[in-house]
Amino acid sequence: MALKRRRDISNVSQLAIVDPPLGVDRAALLGDVLSANGDVTSEVIEAALLEKNGVRIGEHLVAKGLATEDAVAWALANQHGLPFVDLTLEAPEAGALALITPATAHDLQIVPIRIHPNGTLDVVVGDPRDPRLSPVLERLPVTRVRVGMAPPSQMRAVLSQHYSAWSDVQKLATAAGIDDVVDVRDAAADLAGDDAPVIQIVNQLVSQALRDRASDVHIEPNADRVRVRFRIDGSLKEVVSLPANLARPLVSRIKIMADMNIVERRRPQDGQFAMDVDGRGLDVRVSTTATIWGEKAVLRLLDRSRSLYSFADLGMPPGPGDIYSRIVRSPFGMVIVSGPTGSGKTTTLYATLSEINRPDINIMTIEDPVEYVFPSVNQIQISEQAGLSFATGLKSILRQDPDVILVGEVRDVETARIAVQSALTGHLVLSSVHAIDSVSALYRLLDMGIESFLITSAIVGVVAQRLVRRICRACAERYEPSLQDLAVYRKLGGVEKDEWFRGRGCNLCLDTGFYDRVGVYEVLGITDEIRQCVVNGQPPRVARDLAIQNGLSTLQHEAIRLVEQDITTIGEVIKNVFVSEDFS
C-alpha cells in the first residue's frame, strides 16, 4: 500500500542540483531511467517521445496513464542525482519556512525543511530543471543548501498546508478593526498585497480553497464567530474561525465580486465571478441565503485548468463498464445517470460525450450551469431571467438538427416529457435524475407523470453512482475493523480478508487519511423483463430483484469490491453507499 523507494532527507550528507551535460536530451535520459527501473517499457518510451508534442516526457506519460507520478518523480530525482524525499514524513520547521516567501514557494515549488546547527538548509523541490531555482537558493542567508526532490502532489499538499494563504489573517482582520481570529489549521506564512484587508481575506480564502482541492467554500455566520469550511473530497472540514463582525463585510465583498445586490440581505441570491489563482483560471458560483445570524455564502469552485475526464478515467470495472459502453453507442434512446447531489453525475456525462464525440455528429447540451467548456460541442447555459429553462432550451435544441442531446438535469414533468419524446424520435439523449439507484430512476420518471410505456420504450440504460474517498496511499497502515464494520462487510458479500488498511493521516491528505475519490457504479441495461415489470405496475423492489437475478451488480457489491482491493474503507461504504434496505 505505501509508496515505495523513499529516502529521508535528514540522512543525506550532500545534496545539490545536478544538471545533465549540455546538449544531452533530458527527455531521453528520463525515459532511460524509467525503462531501467522497470516502470515503463522502452517501446512505450519511444512511442511517447514521438507523441508528446512539446510536452515533457514525464508529464506526457503521467497524463496518458502510462506511468505513475511517483515513478516519474523518482526517475527525475535519479536523473539529477538528488535524493527522493517522502514529504508525508517531514514536518517543516517555522524558521526554515520563514526564509522563503509564500509567493516564491508556490511559484517555484520549494519547501524549506530545516536549518541545521552548522547553517545548512534542507529544501525539497518539485522540478530541479527550473532555471530560476539556483539564483533563489544562492541568495538565502545560509552556509549551504542541500536539495531533495518530491512528487508534485506532495509538494502541492505541503505548500498548501505550511504556506497557508490566510495564515496572516489576524493581521488583516486587525487592520479592519477586527480581533480574535482563530486559525484551525495553525499554518504560518505571510500575505502580500496592497488591497483592503477584507478584499485580501476573500482573495486568500478562495486561493487556499483551490490549493486544498476544495469543491465548495461555506462562510457561515454564528452567534459569536464566522465559521469557514471547505468541502474536500466530499467532506466538509472547518479551516478558519473569524470574528462575528467580519460576516457582513465578507459577504458584501463576495456579492460585489459576483455582481449581486449588496443591499438585499433577506432574499436568496445567485451570482458568479472569475479570478486567477497561481496561474490557474477559476470560475466561482456564489449562492447566498439569510440565516438567523446573518447571510451565509457558499462558493462553488470550478477550476478551468482541470482537464475533462475521459471515459477510461471514470474507473468503471470491466463488467459494468462494458455494459455502459454498449448502451451509450445506441443510435437513439435515453441514457440516465442517477445519484444524489455531488455524486459525480456531470463528470460521467461529460466523459460519455468525450467517448461518443465525432466530427460527423451534432452534439448539443443544455446545462445549469455549464461547468466545463467542451471542445466542438454546442453548450447552452440556462437563464431563468431570460426565460430559458431546461424545457424551453430543449425545445429550441430540437430545431437545431441534433444527433446527441445532453440535458443537465430532468427536474420537472415538462422537461422529462420532451426528453423522452426526443429519444423516441431518433435522438440519443443523456441526462441526470436524482434517485438512489438505477431502478429507482425509472420510477422517478413515473412519479413525474410520464407514462410507463413511454419510459420503457425510450430508456436504454441507467447508471446509478456514488463517490467514495480513496485511502491515502502515502500513509496507509494496517488496522483491525470493528465488529460492526465487519458485520456490514460480510452482509454485503465481502470476501474474507487477512489484512485491512486505512489512512493514518499525513501532510499529503491533510491528516484525513483519504486523498481523492473514486466512483462506484451500478449499470442497468433495460431488458424486456424489466420493461414488462414497469409496464405492469410492479413496485420498485420487484423490479430491482428481477434486475439482480438478471446479473445487475449493485452499488453495494461494487463498493465492497473496492474495500476488498484496499481502495476505500468500510466506513466510507457505510457513509456513502449503504442503505437500511441492505439489512432488510
Coordinates of C-alpha atoms in Angstrom, one line a residue:
M1 CA 0.0 0.0 0.0
A2 CA 2.6 2.6 1.0
L3 CA 4.7 4.4 -1.6
K4 CA 8.0 2.7 -2.2
R5 CA 11.6 3.8 -2.7
R6 CA 11.5 6.6 -0.2
R7 CA 14.6 8.3 1.2
D8 CA 14.7 10.6 4.2
I9 CA 16.5 13.9 3.5
S10 CA 17.9 14.1 7.0
N11 CA 20.2 11.1 6.3
V12 CA 21.7 12.5 3.2
S13 CA 25.2 14.1 3.6
Q14 CA 25.4 16.1 0.4
L15 CA 22.6 17.4 -1.8
A16 CA 22.9 19.6 -4.8
I17 CA 21.1 20.4 -8.0
V18 CA 22.9 18.5 -10.8
D19 CA 22.1 19.3 -14.4
P20 CA 22.8 16.8 -17.2
P21 CA 25.7 17.8 -19.6
L22 CA 24.8 20.5 -22.1
G23 CA 23.4 19.2 -25.3
V24 CA 22.0 16.0 -23.8
D25 CA 18.3 15.2 -24.4
R26 CA 16.8 15.3 -21.0
A27 CA 13.6 13.6 -22.1
A28 CA 15.6 10.6 -23.5
L29 CA 17.6 10.4 -20.2
L30 CA 14.5 10.4 -18.1
G31 CA 13.0 7.7 -20.4
D32 CA 16.1 5.6 -20.0
V33 CA 15.8 5.8 -16.2
L34 CA 12.2 4.9 -16.2
S35 CA 12.9 2.0 -18.5
A36 CA 15.8 0.8 -16.4
N37 CA 13.7 0.9 -13.3
G38 CA 11.1 -1.3 -15.0
D39 CA 8.4 1.4 -14.6
V40 CA 7.8 1.8 -18.4
T41 CA 8.9 -0.3 -21.3
S42 CA 11.3 1.1 -23.9
E43 CA 8.7 0.7 -26.6
V44 CA 6.3 2.9 -24.6
I45 CA 9.0 5.5 -24.1
E46 CA 9.8 5.5 -27.9
A47 CA 6.2 6.0 -28.8
A48 CA 5.7 8.7 -26.1
L49 CA 8.7 10.7 -27.4
L50 CA 7.0 10.8 -30.8
E51 CA 3.6 11.8 -29.4
K52 CA 4.5 14.2 -26.6
N53 CA 4.3 17.2 -29.0
G54 CA 6.4 19.6 -26.9
V55 CA 5.3 18.4 -23.5
R56 CA 7.9 17.0 -21.2
I57 CA 8.1 13.2 -21.4
G58 CA 7.3 12.6 -17.7
E59 CA 4.2 14.9 -17.8
H60 CA 3.1 13.1 -21.0
L61 CA 3.4 9.7 -19.5
V62 CA 1.5 10.6 -16.4
A63 CA -1.2 12.4 -18.3
K64 CA -1.7 9.3 -20.5
G65 CA -1.8 7.0 -17.6
L66 CA 1.4 5.2 -18.8
A67 CA 3.4 5.9 -15.7
T68 CA 2.6 7.0 -12.1
E69 CA 3.5 10.4 -10.8
D70 CA 5.6 8.7 -8.1
A71 CA 7.7 6.7 -10.7
V72 CA 8.4 9.8 -12.8
A73 CA 9.4 11.8 -9.8
W74 CA 11.7 9.1 -8.7
A75 CA 13.3 8.8 -12.1
L76 CA 13.7 12.5 -12.3
A77 CA 15.5 12.6 -9.0
N78 CA 17.8 9.8 -10.1
Q79 CA 18.5 11.6 -13.4
H80 CA 19.6 14.7 -11.4
G81 CA 21.5 12.9 -8.7
L82 CA 19.0 14.0 -6.0
P83 CA 17.5 12.1 -3.1
F84 CA 13.8 11.3 -3.3
V85 CA 12.1 12.6 -0.2
D86 CA 8.9 11.5 1.4
L87 CA 7.2 14.7 2.4
T88 CA 4.5 12.9 4.2
L89 CA 7.0 12.1 6.9
E90 CA 8.6 15.6 7.1
A91 CA 7.5 18.4 9.3
P92 CA 8.9 21.7 8.0
E93 CA 10.3 24.0 10.7
A94 CA 9.0 27.5 11.1
G95 CA 12.5 29.0 10.9
A96 CA 13.2 27.4 7.6
L97 CA 9.8 28.3 6.2
A98 CA 10.4 32.0 7.0
L99 CA 13.4 32.1 4.7
I100 CA 11.2 31.8 1.5
T101 CA 8.1 33.9 0.9
P102 CA 4.8 32.2 0.1
A103 CA 4.7 33.6 -3.4
T104 CA 8.1 32.3 -4.2
A105 CA 7.5 28.9 -2.6
H106 CA 4.3 28.4 -4.6
D107 CA 5.7 29.8 -7.8
L108 CA 8.9 27.7 -7.8
Q109 CA 7.6 24.7 -5.8
I110 CA 10.1 25.0 -3.0
V111 CA 9.6 23.6 0.6
P112 CA 12.3 24.5 3.1
I113 CA 12.5 21.7 5.7
R114 CA 15.0 22.6 8.4
I115 CA 18.2 24.6 9.3
H116 CA 21.0 22.5 10.8
P117 CA 23.3 24.0 13.6
N118 CA 26.1 24.3 11.0
G119 CA 24.0 26.6 8.9
T120 CA 22.9 24.0 6.3
L121 CA 19.4 24.4 4.9
D122 CA 17.5 21.3 3.7
V123 CA 15.0 22.1 0.9
V124 CA 12.8 20.0 -1.3
V125 CA 11.9 21.0 -4.8
G126 CA 9.3 19.8 -7.3
D127 CA 11.3 20.4 -10.5
P128 CA 15.1 20.7 -10.4
R129 CA 15.1 21.7 -14.0
D130 CA 13.6 25.1 -13.3
P131 CA 16.4 27.7 -14.2
R132 CA 15.0 30.1 -11.6
L133 CA 15.8 27.8 -8.7
S134 CA 19.6 28.3 -8.4
P135 CA 19.6 32.1 -8.1
V136 CA 16.9 32.0 -5.3
L137 CA 18.7 29.3 -3.3
E138 CA 22.1 31.1 -3.7
R139 CA 20.7 34.3 -2.1
L140 CA 19.5 32.5 1.0
P141 CA 21.3 33.5 4.3
V142 CA 22.7 30.1 5.0
T143 CA 26.1 28.5 4.6
R144 CA 24.9 25.6 2.4
V145 CA 21.8 24.3 0.7
R146 CA 21.0 20.6 0.4
V147 CA 18.3 19.8 -2.2
G148 CA 16.0 16.9 -2.4
M149 CA 13.0 16.1 -4.6
A150 CA 9.4 15.0 -4.1
P151 CA 6.4 14.2 -6.3
P152 CA 4.3 17.2 -7.4
S153 CA 1.2 16.1 -5.4
Q154 CA 3.2 16.0 -2.2
M155 CA 4.7 19.4 -2.9
R156 CA 1.3 21.0 -3.5
A157 CA -0.1 19.5 -0.3
V158 CA 2.7 20.6 1.9
L159 CA 2.9 24.1 0.3
S160 CA -0.9 24.4 0.9
Q161 CA -0.6 23.4 4.5
H162 CA 2.5 25.3 5.6
Y163 CA 2.2 28.3 3.3
S164 CA -1.5 28.8 4.0
A165 CA -3.0 31.7 2.1
W166 CA -4.6 33.1 5.2
S167 CA -2.1 32.4 7.9
D168 CA -1.7 36.1 8.4
V169 CA -5.5 36.7 8.6
Q170 CA -5.0 38.0 12.2
K171 CA -3.1 41.0 10.8
L172 CA -5.6 41.6 8.1
A173 CA -8.6 41.4 10.5
T174 CA -6.8 43.7 12.9
A175 CA -6.3 46.2 10.1
A176 CA -10.0 46.1 9.5
G177 CA -10.7 46.7 13.2
I178 CA -11.4 43.0 14.0
D179 CA -9.6 40.8 16.6
D180 CA -9.5 37.3 17.9
V181 CA -9.0 35.2 14.8
V182 CA -8.6 31.5 15.4
D183 CA -6.8 29.6 12.6
V184 CA -7.9 26.0 12.9
R185 CA -5.1 24.8 10.6
D186 CA -2.4 26.7 12.6
A187 CA -0.3 27.4 9.5
A188 CA 2.5 30.0 9.2
A189 CA 3.1 32.4 6.3
D190 CA 2.8 36.0 5.2
L191 CA 0.1 37.5 3.0
A192 CA 1.0 40.0 0.3
G193 CA -0.9 42.8 -1.4
D194 CA -1.9 46.4 -1.0
D195 CA -5.7 45.9 -1.2
A196 CA -8.1 46.5 1.7
P197 CA -8.0 43.8 4.4
V198 CA -11.4 42.3 3.7
I199 CA -10.6 42.1 -0.1
Q200 CA -7.4 40.3 0.7
I201 CA -9.1 37.9 3.1
V202 CA -11.6 36.9 0.4
N203 CA -8.9 36.5 -2.2
Q204 CA -6.7 34.5 0.0
L205 CA -9.6 32.3 1.2
V206 CA -10.5 31.4 -2.4
S207 CA -6.8 30.8 -3.2
Q208 CA -6.4 28.5 -0.3
A209 CA -9.6 26.6 -1.2
L210 CA -8.3 25.9 -4.7
R211 CA -4.9 24.8 -3.4
D212 CA -6.6 22.4 -0.9
R213 CA -8.6 20.8 -3.8
A214 CA -11.9 22.1 -2.3
S215 CA -15.0 22.0 -4.4
D216 CA -17.0 24.4 -2.2
V217 CA -16.4 27.1 0.4
H218 CA -19.0 27.7 3.2
I219 CA -19.0 31.0 5.0
E220 CA -21.4 30.6 7.9
P221 CA -22.2 33.3 10.5
N222 CA -22.9 32.2 14.0
A223 CA -23.7 34.0 17.3
D224 CA -20.0 34.6 18.2
R225 CA -18.0 33.8 15.1
V226 CA -17.9 33.2 11.4
R227 CA -17.1 29.6 10.5
V228 CA -15.3 28.9 7.2
R229 CA -15.4 25.3 6.0
F230 CA -14.1 23.6 2.8
R231 CA -15.6 20.6 1.2
I232 CA -12.7 18.4 0.2
D233 CA -13.3 15.0 -1.4
G234 CA -16.9 15.3 -0.5
S235 CA -16.5 16.0 3.3
L236 CA -16.7 19.4 5.0
K237 CA -13.7 20.5 7.1
E238 CA -13.5 23.6 9.2
V239 CA -10.4 25.6 8.3
V240 CA -10.7 29.0 10.0
S241 CA -12.9 30.8 12.5
L242 CA -13.3 34.6 12.2
P243 CA -14.9 37.2 14.5
A244 CA -18.7 37.6 14.1
N245 CA -18.5 41.2 13.0
L246 CA -16.5 40.2 9.9
A247 CA -19.5 38.3 8.5
R248 CA -21.2 41.2 6.8
P249 CA -18.1 42.7 5.2
L250 CA -17.0 39.3 3.8
V251 CA -20.4 38.5 2.3
S252 CA -20.7 42.1 0.9
R253 CA -17.3 41.8 -0.8
I254 CA -18.2 38.4 -2.3
K255 CA -21.6 39.8 -3.6
I256 CA -19.8 42.8 -5.2
M257 CA -17.4 40.4 -7.0
A258 CA -20.4 38.3 -8.2
D259 CA -22.3 41.3 -9.3
M260 CA -25.1 40.7 -6.8
N261 CA -27.3 43.1 -4.9
I262 CA -25.5 44.0 -1.7
V263 CA -28.4 45.9 -0.2
E264 CA -30.8 43.0 -0.4
R265 CA -30.0 40.7 2.6
R266 CA -33.2 38.8 3.1
R267 CA -33.8 37.1 -0.2
P268 CA -31.6 34.3 -1.6
Q269 CA -29.3 35.4 -4.4
D270 CA -27.0 33.7 -7.0
G271 CA -24.1 35.1 -8.9
Q272 CA -20.7 34.2 -10.3
F273 CA -17.2 35.7 -10.8
A274 CA -13.9 34.6 -12.3
M275 CA -10.3 35.0 -10.9
D276 CA -6.8 33.6 -11.4
V277 CA -5.1 31.6 -8.6
D278 CA -1.5 30.5 -9.1
G279 CA -1.8 31.0 -12.8
R280 CA -5.0 28.8 -13.0
G281 CA -8.3 30.2 -14.2
L282 CA -11.1 29.8 -11.7
D283 CA -14.9 30.2 -12.1
V284 CA -16.7 30.7 -8.8
R285 CA -20.5 30.3 -8.5
V286 CA -21.9 32.1 -5.5
S287 CA -25.1 31.5 -3.5
T288 CA -26.3 33.5 -0.5
T289 CA -29.2 32.9 1.8
A290 CA -30.4 34.6 5.1
T291 CA -30.0 32.7 8.4
I292 CA -30.9 33.8 11.9
W293 CA -27.3 35.1 12.4
G294 CA -26.9 36.8 9.0
E295 CA -26.2 35.9 5.4
K296 CA -24.5 32.6 4.6
A297 CA -22.5 32.3 1.4
V298 CA -21.5 29.2 -0.4
L299 CA -18.9 29.3 -3.2
R300 CA -18.7 26.5 -5.8
L301 CA -15.2 26.4 -7.3
L302 CA -14.7 25.3 -11.0
D303 CA -11.1 25.0 -12.0
R304 CA -10.9 25.9 -15.7
S305 CA -7.4 24.3 -16.0
R306 CA -8.6 20.9 -14.9
S307 CA -8.8 18.6 -17.8
L308 CA -12.0 16.8 -18.7
Y309 CA -12.3 13.1 -17.7
S310 CA -12.1 10.6 -20.5
F311 CA -14.3 7.5 -20.5
A312 CA -11.4 5.4 -19.3
D313 CA -10.8 7.9 -16.4
L314 CA -14.2 7.0 -14.8
G315 CA -12.8 3.8 -13.5
M316 CA -15.8 1.6 -14.2
P317 CA -14.9 -2.1 -13.7
P318 CA -14.9 -4.3 -16.8
G319 CA -18.4 -5.7 -16.3
P320 CA -20.5 -2.5 -15.7
G321 CA -18.1 -0.6 -18.0
D322 CA -18.7 -2.9 -20.9
I323 CA -22.4 -2.7 -20.5
Y324 CA -22.3 1.1 -20.3
S325 CA -20.1 1.4 -23.3
R326 CA -22.6 -0.6 -25.4
I327 CA -25.5 1.5 -24.1
V328 CA -24.1 4.9 -25.0
R329 CA -23.4 3.7 -28.5
S330 CA -27.1 3.2 -29.2
P331 CA -28.2 5.3 -32.2
F332 CA -31.1 6.7 -30.2
G333 CA -32.8 6.3 -26.9
M334 CA -32.4 7.9 -23.4
V335 CA -29.5 7.2 -21.0
I336 CA -29.9 8.3 -17.4
V337 CA -27.2 8.9 -14.8
S338 CA -28.7 8.9 -11.3
G339 CA -27.4 9.7 -7.8
P340 CA -27.6 12.4 -5.1
T341 CA -26.0 15.8 -5.4
G342 CA -22.2 15.7 -5.5
S343 CA -22.0 12.1 -6.7
G344 CA -20.2 12.9 -10.0
K345 CA -23.1 12.7 -12.4
T346 CA -21.9 15.7 -14.5
T347 CA -18.4 14.2 -14.7
T348 CA -19.8 10.9 -16.0
L349 CA -22.0 12.7 -18.6
Y350 CA -19.0 14.8 -19.9
A351 CA -16.8 11.7 -20.1
T352 CA -19.6 10.0 -22.0
L353 CA -19.6 12.9 -24.5
S354 CA -15.9 12.6 -24.9
E355 CA -16.4 8.9 -25.8
I356 CA -19.0 9.4 -28.4
N357 CA -18.0 12.7 -29.9
R358 CA -17.2 12.6 -33.6
P359 CA -16.9 15.2 -36.4
D360 CA -19.9 13.7 -38.2
I361 CA -22.5 14.2 -35.4
N362 CA -24.0 17.3 -33.9
I363 CA -23.9 17.3 -30.1
M364 CA -25.8 19.9 -28.1
T365 CA -26.2 20.4 -24.4
I366 CA -28.5 22.4 -22.1
E367 CA -26.9 22.9 -18.6
D368 CA -27.3 24.8 -15.4
P369 CA -24.5 25.8 -15.0
V370 CA -22.1 24.9 -17.9
E371 CA -19.3 23.7 -15.6
Y372 CA -16.6 23.0 -18.2
V373 CA -16.3 24.1 -21.8
F374 CA -16.3 21.1 -24.0
P375 CA -14.4 21.4 -27.3
S376 CA -16.5 21.0 -30.5
V377 CA -19.8 20.7 -28.5
N378 CA -22.6 23.3 -28.6
Q379 CA -23.3 24.1 -25.0
I380 CA -26.3 26.3 -23.8
Q381 CA -26.5 27.9 -20.4
I382 CA -29.8 28.1 -18.5
S383 CA -31.0 31.6 -17.9
E384 CA -34.3 31.9 -15.9
Q385 CA -34.1 35.7 -16.2
A386 CA -34.1 35.4 -20.0
G387 CA -36.9 32.8 -19.9
L388 CA -34.5 30.0 -20.9
S389 CA -35.3 26.9 -18.9
F390 CA -34.5 23.3 -19.5
A391 CA -37.8 22.8 -21.2
T392 CA -37.7 25.8 -23.5
G393 CA -34.0 25.2 -24.2
L394 CA -34.6 21.6 -25.1
K395 CA -37.4 22.7 -27.5
S396 CA -35.0 25.0 -29.3
I397 CA -32.3 22.4 -29.5
L398 CA -34.7 20.0 -31.3
R399 CA -34.8 22.6 -34.1
Q400 CA -31.0 22.6 -34.4
D401 CA -30.7 19.2 -36.1
P402 CA -29.1 17.4 -33.1
D403 CA -27.8 13.9 -33.1
V404 CA -27.0 13.8 -29.4
I405 CA -28.6 15.9 -26.7
L406 CA -27.3 16.3 -23.1
V407 CA -29.9 17.6 -20.6
G408 CA -28.1 18.6 -17.5
E409 CA -30.9 17.5 -15.2
V410 CA -34.5 16.4 -15.5
R411 CA -36.3 18.5 -12.9
D412 CA -39.9 18.7 -14.0
V413 CA -42.5 16.8 -16.0
E414 CA -42.3 19.1 -19.0
T415 CA -38.5 18.6 -19.4
A416 CA -38.9 14.9 -18.8
R417 CA -41.7 14.5 -21.4
I418 CA -39.7 16.5 -24.1
A419 CA -36.6 14.4 -23.3
V420 CA -38.4 11.1 -23.6
Q421 CA -40.1 12.1 -26.8
S422 CA -36.8 13.3 -28.2
A423 CA -35.3 9.8 -27.5
L424 CA -38.3 8.2 -29.3
T425 CA -37.8 10.3 -32.4
G426 CA -34.3 9.3 -33.2
H427 CA -32.0 11.2 -30.8
L428 CA -29.6 9.9 -28.2
V429 CA -30.5 11.8 -25.0
L430 CA -28.2 11.9 -22.0
S431 CA -29.5 13.3 -18.7
S432 CA -29.3 13.0 -14.9
V433 CA -32.0 12.3 -12.3
H434 CA -31.9 12.4 -8.5
A435 CA -32.6 8.8 -7.5
I436 CA -31.0 6.4 -5.0
D437 CA -30.3 3.6 -7.5
S438 CA -30.8 2.6 -11.2
V439 CA -34.2 1.1 -10.8
S440 CA -35.5 4.0 -8.7
A441 CA -34.6 6.3 -11.6
L442 CA -37.2 4.7 -13.8
Y443 CA -39.8 5.1 -11.2
R444 CA -38.8 8.7 -10.6
L445 CA -40.0 9.4 -14.1
L446 CA -43.2 7.6 -13.4
D447 CA -43.7 9.8 -10.3
M448 CA -43.3 12.9 -12.6
G449 CA -46.3 11.7 -14.6
I450 CA -44.6 10.1 -17.6
E451 CA -46.5 7.1 -18.9
S452 CA -44.8 3.7 -18.3
F453 CA -44.9 2.6 -21.9
L454 CA -43.1 5.8 -23.0
I455 CA -40.4 5.3 -20.3
T456 CA -39.8 1.6 -21.2
S457 CA -39.7 2.5 -24.9
A458 CA -37.3 5.4 -24.6
I459 CA -34.8 4.5 -21.9
V460 CA -32.0 2.1 -23.0
G461 CA -29.9 2.2 -19.8
V462 CA -29.5 3.7 -16.4
V463 CA -26.3 4.4 -14.3
A464 CA -26.5 4.9 -10.6
Q465 CA -23.3 6.2 -8.9
R466 CA -21.7 7.4 -5.8
L467 CA -18.2 8.7 -4.9
V468 CA -16.2 7.3 -2.0
R469 CA -12.8 8.6 -0.8
R470 CA -9.7 6.7 -1.6
I471 CA -7.3 5.6 1.2
C472 CA -4.3 7.8 1.1
R473 CA -1.5 5.5 -0.2
A474 CA 1.2 7.7 1.3
C475 CA 0.1 6.9 4.9
A476 CA -1.8 3.6 4.5
E477 CA -1.5 1.4 7.5
R478 CA -2.9 -1.9 8.8
Y479 CA -5.7 -1.9 11.3
E480 CA -8.5 -4.1 12.8
P481 CA -12.0 -3.0 11.8
S482 CA -14.8 -3.0 14.4
L483 CA -17.2 -5.9 14.8
Q484 CA -20.0 -3.6 13.4
D485 CA -18.0 -2.8 10.3
L486 CA -17.2 -6.4 9.8
A487 CA -20.8 -7.3 10.1
V488 CA -21.7 -4.8 7.3
Y489 CA -18.9 -6.0 5.1
R490 CA -20.0 -9.7 5.4
K491 CA -23.6 -8.9 5.0
L492 CA -22.9 -7.1 1.7
G493 CA -21.0 -10.1 0.4
G494 CA -17.3 -9.1 1.1
V495 CA -14.8 -11.9 0.8
E496 CA -12.7 -12.8 3.9
K497 CA -9.5 -10.8 4.3
D498 CA -6.5 -11.2 6.5
E499 CA -5.3 -7.6 6.2
W500 CA -7.2 -4.3 6.4
F501 CA -5.9 -0.9 5.6
R502 CA -6.8 2.7 6.3
G503 CA -5.0 6.1 6.1
R504 CA -3.2 7.2 9.2
G505 CA -3.2 10.9 8.2
C506 CA -0.3 12.8 6.8
N507 CA 0.8 16.0 5.1
L508 CA -0.4 14.9 1.7
C509 CA -4.0 14.1 2.8
L510 CA -4.2 17.0 5.3
D511 CA -4.4 14.4 8.1
T512 CA -7.7 13.0 6.8
G513 CA -6.4 9.5 5.8
F514 CA -8.0 10.0 2.4
Y515 CA -6.8 11.5 -0.9
D516 CA -9.1 12.0 -3.9
R517 CA -12.3 9.9 -4.7
V518 CA -13.3 7.0 -6.8
G519 CA -16.6 6.3 -8.5
V520 CA -18.9 3.4 -7.6
Y521 CA -21.2 2.4 -10.4
E522 CA -24.4 0.4 -10.9
V523 CA -25.2 0.0 -14.6
L524 CA -28.7 -1.3 -15.6
G525 CA -29.4 -2.3 -19.2
I526 CA -33.1 -2.2 -19.9
T527 CA -34.2 -5.7 -20.8
D528 CA -37.6 -7.0 -21.9
E529 CA -38.3 -8.4 -18.4
I530 CA -37.6 -5.0 -16.8
R531 CA -39.8 -3.3 -19.3
Q532 CA -42.7 -5.7 -18.6
C533 CA -42.3 -5.3 -14.9
V534 CA -42.5 -1.5 -15.1
V535 CA -45.5 -1.5 -17.6
N536 CA -47.3 -3.9 -15.3
G537 CA -47.0 -1.5 -12.4
Q538 CA -44.9 -3.8 -10.2
P539 CA -43.2 -2.0 -7.2
P540 CA -39.6 -0.9 -7.4
R541 CA -38.4 -3.7 -5.1
V542 CA -39.7 -6.3 -7.5
A543 CA -38.1 -4.7 -10.5
R544 CA -34.8 -4.4 -8.6
D545 CA -34.8 -8.1 -7.5
L546 CA -35.5 -9.1 -11.1
A547 CA -32.6 -6.9 -12.3
I548 CA -30.3 -8.6 -9.8
Q549 CA -31.4 -12.0 -10.9
N550 CA -30.5 -10.9 -14.5
G551 CA -27.0 -10.1 -13.4
L552 CA -27.1 -6.5 -12.1
S553 CA -24.0 -5.7 -10.0
T554 CA -25.4 -3.4 -7.3
L555 CA -23.8 -0.2 -5.8
Q556 CA -23.2 -2.1 -2.6
H557 CA -21.5 -5.0 -4.4
E558 CA -19.2 -2.7 -6.3
A559 CA -18.4 -0.6 -3.2
I560 CA -17.4 -3.7 -1.3
R561 CA -15.2 -4.8 -4.2
L562 CA -13.3 -1.5 -3.6
V563 CA -12.9 -2.5 0.1
E564 CA -11.6 -5.9 -0.9
Q565 CA -8.9 -4.2 -3.1
D566 CA -7.9 -1.8 -0.3
I567 CA -9.0 1.2 -2.3
T568 CA -11.5 2.5 0.3
T569 CA -12.8 1.6 3.8
I570 CA -15.9 0.0 5.2
G571 CA -16.7 3.3 6.9
E572 CA -16.8 5.1 3.5
V573 CA -19.1 2.5 2.1
I574 CA -21.4 2.8 5.1
K575 CA -21.4 6.6 4.8
N576 CA -21.9 6.9 1.1
V577 CA -23.4 3.7 -0.3
F578 CA -25.0 1.6 2.5
V579 CA -28.8 2.0 2.9
S580 CA -31.1 0.5 5.6
E581 CA -32.7 -1.8 3.0
D582 CA -29.4 -3.7 2.7
F583 CA -30.1 -5.4 6.1
S584 CA -33.8 -6.0 5.4

